[in-house]
Tab-separated table of C-alpha atoms in Angstrom:
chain	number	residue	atom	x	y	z
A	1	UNK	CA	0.000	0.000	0.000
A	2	UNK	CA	1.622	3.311	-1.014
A	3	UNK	CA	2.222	5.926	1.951
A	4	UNK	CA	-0.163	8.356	2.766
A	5	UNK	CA	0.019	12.032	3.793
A	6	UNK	CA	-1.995	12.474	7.000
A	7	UNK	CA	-4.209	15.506	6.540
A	8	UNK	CA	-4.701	14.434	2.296
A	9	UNK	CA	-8.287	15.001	2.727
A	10	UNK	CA	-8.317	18.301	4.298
A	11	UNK	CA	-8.942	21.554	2.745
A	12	UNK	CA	-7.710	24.953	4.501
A	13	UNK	CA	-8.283	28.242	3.695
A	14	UNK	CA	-5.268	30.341	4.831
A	15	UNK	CA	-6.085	33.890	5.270
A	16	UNK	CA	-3.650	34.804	7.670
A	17	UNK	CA	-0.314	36.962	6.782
A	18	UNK	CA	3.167	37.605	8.360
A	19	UNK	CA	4.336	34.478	10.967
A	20	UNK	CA	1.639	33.155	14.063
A	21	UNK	CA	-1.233	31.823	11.351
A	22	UNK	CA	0.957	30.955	8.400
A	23	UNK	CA	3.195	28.822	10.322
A	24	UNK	CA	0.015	26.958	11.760
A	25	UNK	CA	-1.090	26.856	7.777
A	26	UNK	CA	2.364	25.808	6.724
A	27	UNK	CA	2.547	22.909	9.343
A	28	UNK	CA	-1.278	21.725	8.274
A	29	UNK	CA	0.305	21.624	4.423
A	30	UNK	CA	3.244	19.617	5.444
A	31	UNK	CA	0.798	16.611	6.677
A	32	UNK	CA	-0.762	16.583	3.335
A	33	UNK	CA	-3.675	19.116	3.437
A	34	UNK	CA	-4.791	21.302	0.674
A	35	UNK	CA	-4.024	24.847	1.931
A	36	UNK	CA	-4.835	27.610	-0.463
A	37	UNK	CA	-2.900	30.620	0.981
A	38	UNK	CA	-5.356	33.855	0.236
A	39	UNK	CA	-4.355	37.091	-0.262
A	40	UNK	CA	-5.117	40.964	-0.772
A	41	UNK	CA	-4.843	41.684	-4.684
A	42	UNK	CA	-1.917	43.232	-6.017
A	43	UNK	CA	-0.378	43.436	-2.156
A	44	UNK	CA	0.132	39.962	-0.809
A	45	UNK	CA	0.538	38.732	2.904
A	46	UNK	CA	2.523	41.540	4.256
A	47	UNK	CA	5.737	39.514	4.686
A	48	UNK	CA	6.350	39.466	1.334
A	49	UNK	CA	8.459	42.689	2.005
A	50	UNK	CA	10.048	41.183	4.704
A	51	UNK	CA	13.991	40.379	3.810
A	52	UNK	CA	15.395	37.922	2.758
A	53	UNK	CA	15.425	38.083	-0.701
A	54	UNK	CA	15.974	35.786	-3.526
A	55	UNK	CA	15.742	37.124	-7.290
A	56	UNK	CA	12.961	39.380	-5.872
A	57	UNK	CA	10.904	36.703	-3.929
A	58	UNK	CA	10.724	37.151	0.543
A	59	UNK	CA	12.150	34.171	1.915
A	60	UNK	CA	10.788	34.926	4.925
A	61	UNK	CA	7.274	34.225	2.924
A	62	UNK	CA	8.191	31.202	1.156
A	63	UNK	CA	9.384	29.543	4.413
A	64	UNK	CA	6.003	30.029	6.157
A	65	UNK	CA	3.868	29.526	2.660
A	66	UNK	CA	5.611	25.829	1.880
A	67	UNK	CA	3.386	23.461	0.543
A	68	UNK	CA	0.542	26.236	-0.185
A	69	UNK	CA	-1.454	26.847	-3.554
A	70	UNK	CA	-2.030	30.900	-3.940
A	71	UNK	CA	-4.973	32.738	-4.992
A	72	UNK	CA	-6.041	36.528	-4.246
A	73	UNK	CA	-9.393	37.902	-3.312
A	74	UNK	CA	-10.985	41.234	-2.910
A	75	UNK	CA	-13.618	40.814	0.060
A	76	UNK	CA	-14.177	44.669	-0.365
A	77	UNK	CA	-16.125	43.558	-3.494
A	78	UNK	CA	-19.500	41.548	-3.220
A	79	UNK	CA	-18.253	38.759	-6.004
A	80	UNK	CA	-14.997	38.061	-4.062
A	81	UNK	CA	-17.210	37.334	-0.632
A	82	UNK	CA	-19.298	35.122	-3.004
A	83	UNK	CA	-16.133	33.257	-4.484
A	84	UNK	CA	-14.977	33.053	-0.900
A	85	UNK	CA	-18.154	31.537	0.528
A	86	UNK	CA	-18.124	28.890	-2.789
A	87	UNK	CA	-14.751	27.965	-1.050
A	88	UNK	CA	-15.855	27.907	2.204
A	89	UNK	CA	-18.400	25.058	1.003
A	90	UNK	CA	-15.965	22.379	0.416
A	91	UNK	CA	-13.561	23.458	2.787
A	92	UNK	CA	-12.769	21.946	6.561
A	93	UNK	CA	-10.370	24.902	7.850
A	94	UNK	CA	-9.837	28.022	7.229
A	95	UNK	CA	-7.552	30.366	9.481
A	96	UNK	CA	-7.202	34.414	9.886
A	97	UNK	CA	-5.963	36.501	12.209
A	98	UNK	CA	-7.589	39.795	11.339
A	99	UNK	CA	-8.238	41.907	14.579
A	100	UNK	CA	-11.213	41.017	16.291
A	101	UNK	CA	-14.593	42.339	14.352
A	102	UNK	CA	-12.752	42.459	10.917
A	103	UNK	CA	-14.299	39.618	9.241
A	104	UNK	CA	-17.860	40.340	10.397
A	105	UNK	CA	-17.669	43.582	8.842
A	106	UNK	CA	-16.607	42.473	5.680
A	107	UNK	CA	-19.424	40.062	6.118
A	108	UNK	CA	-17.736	36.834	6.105
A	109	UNK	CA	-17.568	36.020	10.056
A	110	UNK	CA	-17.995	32.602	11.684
A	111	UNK	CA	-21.657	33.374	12.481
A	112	UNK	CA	-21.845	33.726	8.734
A	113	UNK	CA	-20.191	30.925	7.482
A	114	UNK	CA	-21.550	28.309	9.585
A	115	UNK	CA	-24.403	28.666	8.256
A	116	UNK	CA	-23.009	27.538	4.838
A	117	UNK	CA	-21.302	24.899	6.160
A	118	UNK	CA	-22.050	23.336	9.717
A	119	UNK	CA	-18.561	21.577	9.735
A	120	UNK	CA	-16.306	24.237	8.837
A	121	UNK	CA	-13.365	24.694	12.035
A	122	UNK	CA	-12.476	28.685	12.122
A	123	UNK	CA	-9.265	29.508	13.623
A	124	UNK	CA	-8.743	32.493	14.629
A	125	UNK	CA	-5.404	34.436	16.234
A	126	UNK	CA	-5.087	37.312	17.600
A	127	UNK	CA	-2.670	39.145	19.781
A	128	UNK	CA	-5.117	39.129	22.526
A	129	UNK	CA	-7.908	37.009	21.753
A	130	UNK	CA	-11.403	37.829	20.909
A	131	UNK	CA	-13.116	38.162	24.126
A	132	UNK	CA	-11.711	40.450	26.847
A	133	UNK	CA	-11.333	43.986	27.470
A	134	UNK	CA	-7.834	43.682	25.504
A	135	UNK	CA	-9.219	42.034	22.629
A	136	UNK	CA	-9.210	45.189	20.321
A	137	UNK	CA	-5.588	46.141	20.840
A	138	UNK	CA	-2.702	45.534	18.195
A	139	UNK	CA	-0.625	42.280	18.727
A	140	UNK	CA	3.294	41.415	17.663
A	141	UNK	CA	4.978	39.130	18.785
A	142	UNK	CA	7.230	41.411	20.662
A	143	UNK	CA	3.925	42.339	22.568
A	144	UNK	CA	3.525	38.778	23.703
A	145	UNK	CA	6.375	38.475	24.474
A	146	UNK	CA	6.400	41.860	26.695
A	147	UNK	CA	2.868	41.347	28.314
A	148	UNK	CA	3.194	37.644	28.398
A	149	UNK	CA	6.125	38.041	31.124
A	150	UNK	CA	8.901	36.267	29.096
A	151	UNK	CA	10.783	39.415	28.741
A	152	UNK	CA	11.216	39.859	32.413
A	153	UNK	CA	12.634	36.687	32.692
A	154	UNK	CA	14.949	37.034	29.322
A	155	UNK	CA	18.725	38.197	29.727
A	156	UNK	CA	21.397	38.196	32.442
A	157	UNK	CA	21.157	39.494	36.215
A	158	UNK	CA	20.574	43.441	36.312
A	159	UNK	CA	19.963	43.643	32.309
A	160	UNK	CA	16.930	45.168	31.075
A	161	UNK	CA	14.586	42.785	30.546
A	162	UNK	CA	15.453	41.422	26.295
A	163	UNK	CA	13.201	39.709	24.117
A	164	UNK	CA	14.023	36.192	23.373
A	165	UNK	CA	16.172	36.042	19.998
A	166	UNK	CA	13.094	34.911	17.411
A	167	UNK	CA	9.306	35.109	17.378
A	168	UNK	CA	8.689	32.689	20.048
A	169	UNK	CA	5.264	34.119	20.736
A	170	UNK	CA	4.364	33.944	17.748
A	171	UNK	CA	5.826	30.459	16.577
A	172	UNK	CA	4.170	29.413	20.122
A	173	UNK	CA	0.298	30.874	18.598
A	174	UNK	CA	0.861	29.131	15.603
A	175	UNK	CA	1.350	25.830	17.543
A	176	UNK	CA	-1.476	26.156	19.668
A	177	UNK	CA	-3.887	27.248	16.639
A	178	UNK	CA	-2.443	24.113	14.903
A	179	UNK	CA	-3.248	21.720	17.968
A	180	UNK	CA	-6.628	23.543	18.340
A	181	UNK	CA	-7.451	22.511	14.851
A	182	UNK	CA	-6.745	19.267	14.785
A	183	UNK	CA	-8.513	18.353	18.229
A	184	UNK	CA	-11.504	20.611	16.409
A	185	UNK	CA	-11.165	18.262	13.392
A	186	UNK	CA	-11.555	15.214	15.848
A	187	UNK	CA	-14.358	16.184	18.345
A	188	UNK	CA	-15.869	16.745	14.581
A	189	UNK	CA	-16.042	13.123	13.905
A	190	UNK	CA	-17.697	12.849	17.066
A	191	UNK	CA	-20.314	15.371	16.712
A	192	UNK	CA	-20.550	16.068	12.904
A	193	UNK	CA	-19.829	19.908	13.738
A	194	UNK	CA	-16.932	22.390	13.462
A	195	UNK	CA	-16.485	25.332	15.952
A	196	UNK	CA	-15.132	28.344	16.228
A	197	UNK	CA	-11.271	28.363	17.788
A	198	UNK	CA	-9.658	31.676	19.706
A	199	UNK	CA	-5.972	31.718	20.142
A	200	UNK	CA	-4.104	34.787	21.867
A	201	UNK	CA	-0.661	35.251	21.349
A	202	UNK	CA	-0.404	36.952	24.788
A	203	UNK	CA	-2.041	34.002	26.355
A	204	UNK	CA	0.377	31.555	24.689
A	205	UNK	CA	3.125	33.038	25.480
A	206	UNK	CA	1.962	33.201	29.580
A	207	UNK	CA	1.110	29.178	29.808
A	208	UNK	CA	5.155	28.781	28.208
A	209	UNK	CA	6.311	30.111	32.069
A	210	UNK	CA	5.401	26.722	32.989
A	211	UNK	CA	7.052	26.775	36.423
A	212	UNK	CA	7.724	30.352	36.957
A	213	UNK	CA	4.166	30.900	37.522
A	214	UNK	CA	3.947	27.811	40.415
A	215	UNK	CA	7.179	29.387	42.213
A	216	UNK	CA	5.612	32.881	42.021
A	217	UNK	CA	2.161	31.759	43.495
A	218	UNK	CA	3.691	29.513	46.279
A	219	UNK	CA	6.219	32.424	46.895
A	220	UNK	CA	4.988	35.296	45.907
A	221	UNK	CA	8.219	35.972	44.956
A	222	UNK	CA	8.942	37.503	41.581
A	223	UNK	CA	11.335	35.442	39.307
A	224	UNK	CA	14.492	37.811	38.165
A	225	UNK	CA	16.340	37.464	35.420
A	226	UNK	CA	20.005	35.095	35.635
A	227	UNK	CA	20.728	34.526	32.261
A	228	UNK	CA	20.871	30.725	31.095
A	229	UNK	CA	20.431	29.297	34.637
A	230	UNK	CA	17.455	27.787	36.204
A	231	UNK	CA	15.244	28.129	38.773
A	232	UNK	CA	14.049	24.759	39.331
A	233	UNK	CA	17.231	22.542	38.817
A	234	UNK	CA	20.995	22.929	39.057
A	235	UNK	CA	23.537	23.036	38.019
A	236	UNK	CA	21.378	23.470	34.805
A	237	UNK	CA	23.903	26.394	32.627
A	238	UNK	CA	26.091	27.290	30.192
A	239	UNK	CA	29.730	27.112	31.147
A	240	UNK	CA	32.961	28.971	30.160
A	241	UNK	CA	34.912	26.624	27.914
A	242	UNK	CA	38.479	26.834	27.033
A	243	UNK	CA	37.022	27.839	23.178
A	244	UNK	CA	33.358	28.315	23.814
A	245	UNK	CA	30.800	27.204	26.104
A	246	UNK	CA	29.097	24.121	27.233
A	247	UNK	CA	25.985	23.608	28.483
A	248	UNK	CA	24.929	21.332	31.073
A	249	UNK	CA	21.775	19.546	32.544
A	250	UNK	CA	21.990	17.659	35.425
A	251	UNK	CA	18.396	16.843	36.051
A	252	UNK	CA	18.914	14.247	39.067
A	253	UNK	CA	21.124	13.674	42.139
A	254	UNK	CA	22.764	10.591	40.399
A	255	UNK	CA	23.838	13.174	37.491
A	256	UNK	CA	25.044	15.388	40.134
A	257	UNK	CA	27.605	12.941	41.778
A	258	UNK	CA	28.646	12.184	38.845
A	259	UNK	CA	29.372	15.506	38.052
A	260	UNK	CA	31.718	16.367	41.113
A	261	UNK	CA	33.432	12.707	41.245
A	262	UNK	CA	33.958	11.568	37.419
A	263	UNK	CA	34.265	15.014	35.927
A	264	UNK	CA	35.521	17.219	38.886
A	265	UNK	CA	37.404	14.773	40.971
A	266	UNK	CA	35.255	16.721	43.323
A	267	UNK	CA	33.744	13.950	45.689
A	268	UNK	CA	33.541	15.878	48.378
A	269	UNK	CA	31.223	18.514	47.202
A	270	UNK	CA	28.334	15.687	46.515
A	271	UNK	CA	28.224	15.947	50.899
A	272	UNK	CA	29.174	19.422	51.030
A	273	UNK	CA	25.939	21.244	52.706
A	274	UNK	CA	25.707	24.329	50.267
A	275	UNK	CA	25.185	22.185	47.275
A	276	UNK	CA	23.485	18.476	48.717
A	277	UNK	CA	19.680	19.199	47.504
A	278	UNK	CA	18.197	20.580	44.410
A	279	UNK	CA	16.929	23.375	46.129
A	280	UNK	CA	20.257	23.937	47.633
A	281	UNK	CA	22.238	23.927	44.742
A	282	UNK	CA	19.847	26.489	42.908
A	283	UNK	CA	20.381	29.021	45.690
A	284	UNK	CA	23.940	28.356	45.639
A	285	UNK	CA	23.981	28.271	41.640
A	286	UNK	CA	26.968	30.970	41.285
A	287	UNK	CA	28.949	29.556	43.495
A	288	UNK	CA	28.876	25.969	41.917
A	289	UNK	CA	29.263	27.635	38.617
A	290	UNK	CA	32.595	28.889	39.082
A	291	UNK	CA	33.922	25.433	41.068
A	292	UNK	CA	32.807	23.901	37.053
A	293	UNK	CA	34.645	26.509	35.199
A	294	UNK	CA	37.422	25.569	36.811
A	295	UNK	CA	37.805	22.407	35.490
A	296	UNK	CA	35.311	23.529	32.008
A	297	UNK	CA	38.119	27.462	31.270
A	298	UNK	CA	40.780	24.869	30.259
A	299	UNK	CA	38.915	22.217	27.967
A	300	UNK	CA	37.950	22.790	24.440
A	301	UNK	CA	34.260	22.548	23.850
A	302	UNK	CA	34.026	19.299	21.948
A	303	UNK	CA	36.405	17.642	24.430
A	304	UNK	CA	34.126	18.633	27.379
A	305	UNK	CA	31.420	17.701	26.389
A	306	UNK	CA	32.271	13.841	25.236
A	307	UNK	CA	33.984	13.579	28.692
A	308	UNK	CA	30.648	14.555	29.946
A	309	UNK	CA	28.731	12.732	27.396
A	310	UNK	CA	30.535	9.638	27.967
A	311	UNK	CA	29.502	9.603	31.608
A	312	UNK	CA	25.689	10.265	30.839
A	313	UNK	CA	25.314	13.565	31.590
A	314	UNK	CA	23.633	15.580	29.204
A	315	UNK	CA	25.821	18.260	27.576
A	316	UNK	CA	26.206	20.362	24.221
A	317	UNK	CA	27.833	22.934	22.827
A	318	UNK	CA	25.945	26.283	22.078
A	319	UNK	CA	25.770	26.191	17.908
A	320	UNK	CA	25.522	28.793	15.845
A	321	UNK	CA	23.248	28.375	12.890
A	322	UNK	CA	25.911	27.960	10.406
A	323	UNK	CA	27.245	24.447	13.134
A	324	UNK	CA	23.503	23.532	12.866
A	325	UNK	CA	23.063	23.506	8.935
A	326	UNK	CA	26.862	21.728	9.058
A	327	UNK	CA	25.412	19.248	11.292
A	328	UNK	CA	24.624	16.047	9.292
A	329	UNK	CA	22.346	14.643	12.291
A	330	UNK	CA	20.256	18.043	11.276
A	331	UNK	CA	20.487	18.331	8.127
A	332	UNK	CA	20.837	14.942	6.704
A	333	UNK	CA	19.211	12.388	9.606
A	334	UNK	CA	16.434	14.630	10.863
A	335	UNK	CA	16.024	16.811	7.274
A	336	UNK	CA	15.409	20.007	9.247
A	337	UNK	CA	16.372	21.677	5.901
A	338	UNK	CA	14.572	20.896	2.370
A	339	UNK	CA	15.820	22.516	-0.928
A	340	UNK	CA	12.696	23.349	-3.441
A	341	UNK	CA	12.946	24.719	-6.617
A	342	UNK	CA	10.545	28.003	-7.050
A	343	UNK	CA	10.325	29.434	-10.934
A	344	UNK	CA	11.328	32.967	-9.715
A	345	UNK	CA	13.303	32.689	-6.490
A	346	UNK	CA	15.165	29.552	-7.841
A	347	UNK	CA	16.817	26.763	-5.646
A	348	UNK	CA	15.783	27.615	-1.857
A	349	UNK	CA	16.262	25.754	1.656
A	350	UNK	CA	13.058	25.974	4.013
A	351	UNK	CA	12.955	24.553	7.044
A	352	UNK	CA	11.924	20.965	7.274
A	353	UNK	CA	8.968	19.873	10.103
A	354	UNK	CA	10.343	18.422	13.508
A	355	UNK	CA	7.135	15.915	13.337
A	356	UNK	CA	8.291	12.684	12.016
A	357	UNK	CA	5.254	10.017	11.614
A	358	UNK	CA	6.642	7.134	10.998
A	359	UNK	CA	3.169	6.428	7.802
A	360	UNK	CA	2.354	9.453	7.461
A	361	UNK	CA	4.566	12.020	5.916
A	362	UNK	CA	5.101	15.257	6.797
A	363	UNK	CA	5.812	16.187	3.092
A	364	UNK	CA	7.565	19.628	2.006
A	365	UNK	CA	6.243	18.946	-1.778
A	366	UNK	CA	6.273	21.995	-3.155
A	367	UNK	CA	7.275	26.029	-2.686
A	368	UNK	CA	5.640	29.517	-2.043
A	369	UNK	CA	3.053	30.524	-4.250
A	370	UNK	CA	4.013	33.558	-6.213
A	371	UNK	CA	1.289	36.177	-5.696
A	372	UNK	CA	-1.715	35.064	-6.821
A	373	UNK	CA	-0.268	31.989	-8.553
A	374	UNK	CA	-3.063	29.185	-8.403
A	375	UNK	CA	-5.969	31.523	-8.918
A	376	UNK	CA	-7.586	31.309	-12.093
A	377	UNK	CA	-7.314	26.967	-11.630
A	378	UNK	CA	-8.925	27.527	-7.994
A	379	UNK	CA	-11.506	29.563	-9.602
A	380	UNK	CA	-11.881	26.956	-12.681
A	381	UNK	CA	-12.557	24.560	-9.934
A	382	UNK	CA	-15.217	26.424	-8.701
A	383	UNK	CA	-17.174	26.430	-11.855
A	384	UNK	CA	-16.433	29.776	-13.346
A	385	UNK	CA	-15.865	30.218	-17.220
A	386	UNK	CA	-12.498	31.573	-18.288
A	387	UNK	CA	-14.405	34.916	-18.946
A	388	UNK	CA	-15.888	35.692	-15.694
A	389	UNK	CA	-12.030	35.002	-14.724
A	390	UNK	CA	-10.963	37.408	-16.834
A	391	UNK	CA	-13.573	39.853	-15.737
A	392	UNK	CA	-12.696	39.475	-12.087
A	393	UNK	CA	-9.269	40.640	-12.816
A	394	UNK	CA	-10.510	43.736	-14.885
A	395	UNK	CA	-12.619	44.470	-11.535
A	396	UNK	CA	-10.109	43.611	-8.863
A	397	UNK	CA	-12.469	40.618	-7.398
A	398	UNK	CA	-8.689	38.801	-7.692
């Protein structure tokens, strides 16, 4: 029996631009779903200015548009809401993240197009979700990231607080609109109906805290920032290496004597009464830290860590991206880069999907749509003549 893509039977209409929905979009077209990317006429998803370029075409599009077949739609214009409710027919998905209210004004809301179809699952994101007295306010990512408390966590002790280096808020929406989907797409097997699914950016990027929040309401102590320690376990850090740094996790007691006698010849510190307990250890963090640099200042990186490696403690060097796309366990064992061939951009590496189903794909099986691409077969498909085409492009319906 030949393999089969997970999602083949799925249809999603992505009207979502820049990073958050896209990604969620790009991840649903990697299992095998049919995800025709929709966008404003003659402007496109607003990352498509967004550098990098390639012969003209955003890479920072194509990565988060993989996979996706590209039409564009005016839903100023009464014909484009009627070609988008055709679509909305046969489709199971479809995604935005216009602020709250948009989409009811242009008359194409949920309330709207349930009533065409009962089973359609609309995601929506938002920067603060569509209920609450926020909901109307702006969202970026670096407002997640600010009002979702990460930021005052980020950076080393007495730094301002920094935003983490990427879009972790909104890579962290996108994952949470993708799992809301799917569990939408299974409770509809169950009842035979879609629903309607709210996803904040803000809120996603609070519930990533995990523990912070649990110390701070046992406490009521506010976590500070101490760069790449933790609060929970140590030591649990990066370290000063002869040419770099190391990292390591020891997330037991058995790692920790391990530690001090195999790596430190330090037996002695496994009964010493500053460092004995978890809790211990994390209070006395900086003081630990500098008994491991002096044995981690005069070993080169790679060195360290198989020493540390080879006794089961988990270590690693901190890679730069150009170590990580040089890494064959990456880039060759776990394909977290795929080379596609666009017709204007040319040869270009995306990044691959970190789910691996071991039936089921994911796939990346084809590039970014150039603007507007698929649209005149997507409207074929919908039963319009190649005339009416041609007359919605003389009156910007596409």
């Amino acid at each position: 029996m030949e393999p089969r893509d997970a999602l083949e039977d799925v249809v999603v209409l992505d009207m979502t631009k820049v990073l958050a929905g896209p990604y969620c979009g790009a991840i649903l077209a990697d299992m095998g779903a049919t995800v025709i990317k929709i966008e404003i006429p003659g402007k496109g998803d607003d990352s498509r200015n967004y550098g990098p370029f390639q012969n003209g075409e955003s890479i920072y599009y194509g990565n988060l548009n993989r996979n996706k077949r590209g039409m564009t739609l005016n839903l100023k214009t009464q014909k484009g809401k009627e070609i988008l409710k055709k679509l909305v027919k046969k489709a199971d998905i479809l995604l935005e993240n216009n602020r709250p209210g948009t989409m009811e004004r242009l008359g194409v809301g949920y309330e709207t197009l349930k009533e065409i179809n009962p089973r359609l699952i609309y995601g929506s994101i938002t920067g603060f979700g569509c209920t609450g007295r926020y909901s109307d306010r702006p969202g970026y990512d670096i407002i997640a990231q600010a009002m979702g408390g990460l930021m005052s966590v980020t950076g080393q002790e007495g730094d301002p607080p920094t935003r983490c280096g990427n879009a972790i808020g909104d890579i962290l929406g996108g994952m949470n609109l993708t799992i809301g989907v799917l569990t939408a797409l299974h409770a509809r097997t169950l009842t035979g109906k879609g629903q309607y699914i709210d996803i904040s950016l803000v809120d996603s990027v609070i519930v990533s805290l995990e523990q912070a929040w649990q110390r701070y309401f046992a406490t009521g102590e506010l976590p500070v920032r101490h760069g790449n320690s933790y609060d929970a376990i140590a030591p649990y850090d990066s370290f000063t290496a002869k040419d770099g740094y190391i990292v390591i996790g020891c997330g037991n007691q058995k790692m920790f004597e391990i530690l001090c006698e195999k790596i430190l010849n330090r037996p002695d510190l496994i009964e010493d009464p500053k460092y004995k307990t978890v809790p211990l250890r994390v209070k006395n963090n900086k003081e630990f830290k500098k008994i491991v640099e002096e044995w981690s200042a005069y070993i080169p990186v790679e060195q360290g860590v198989s020493l540390l490696l080879a006794q089961g403690i988990p270590a690693g060097p901190i890679y730069n991206l150009q170590q990580i796309s040089d890494d064959p366990h990456f880039c060759i064992d776990r394909q977290m880069f795929v080379e596609v061939d666009h017709p204007k951009a040319g040869k270009v590496r995306l990044n691959g999907n970190p789910v691996k189903l071991s039936e089921t794909g994911p796939k990346i099986r084809m590039s970014f749509p150039v603007l507007g691409e698929h649209t005149d077969d997507i409207l074929r498909k919908l039963g319009y003549a190649d005339n009416t085409i041609e007359e919605f492009h003389l009156r910007g319906v596409v």
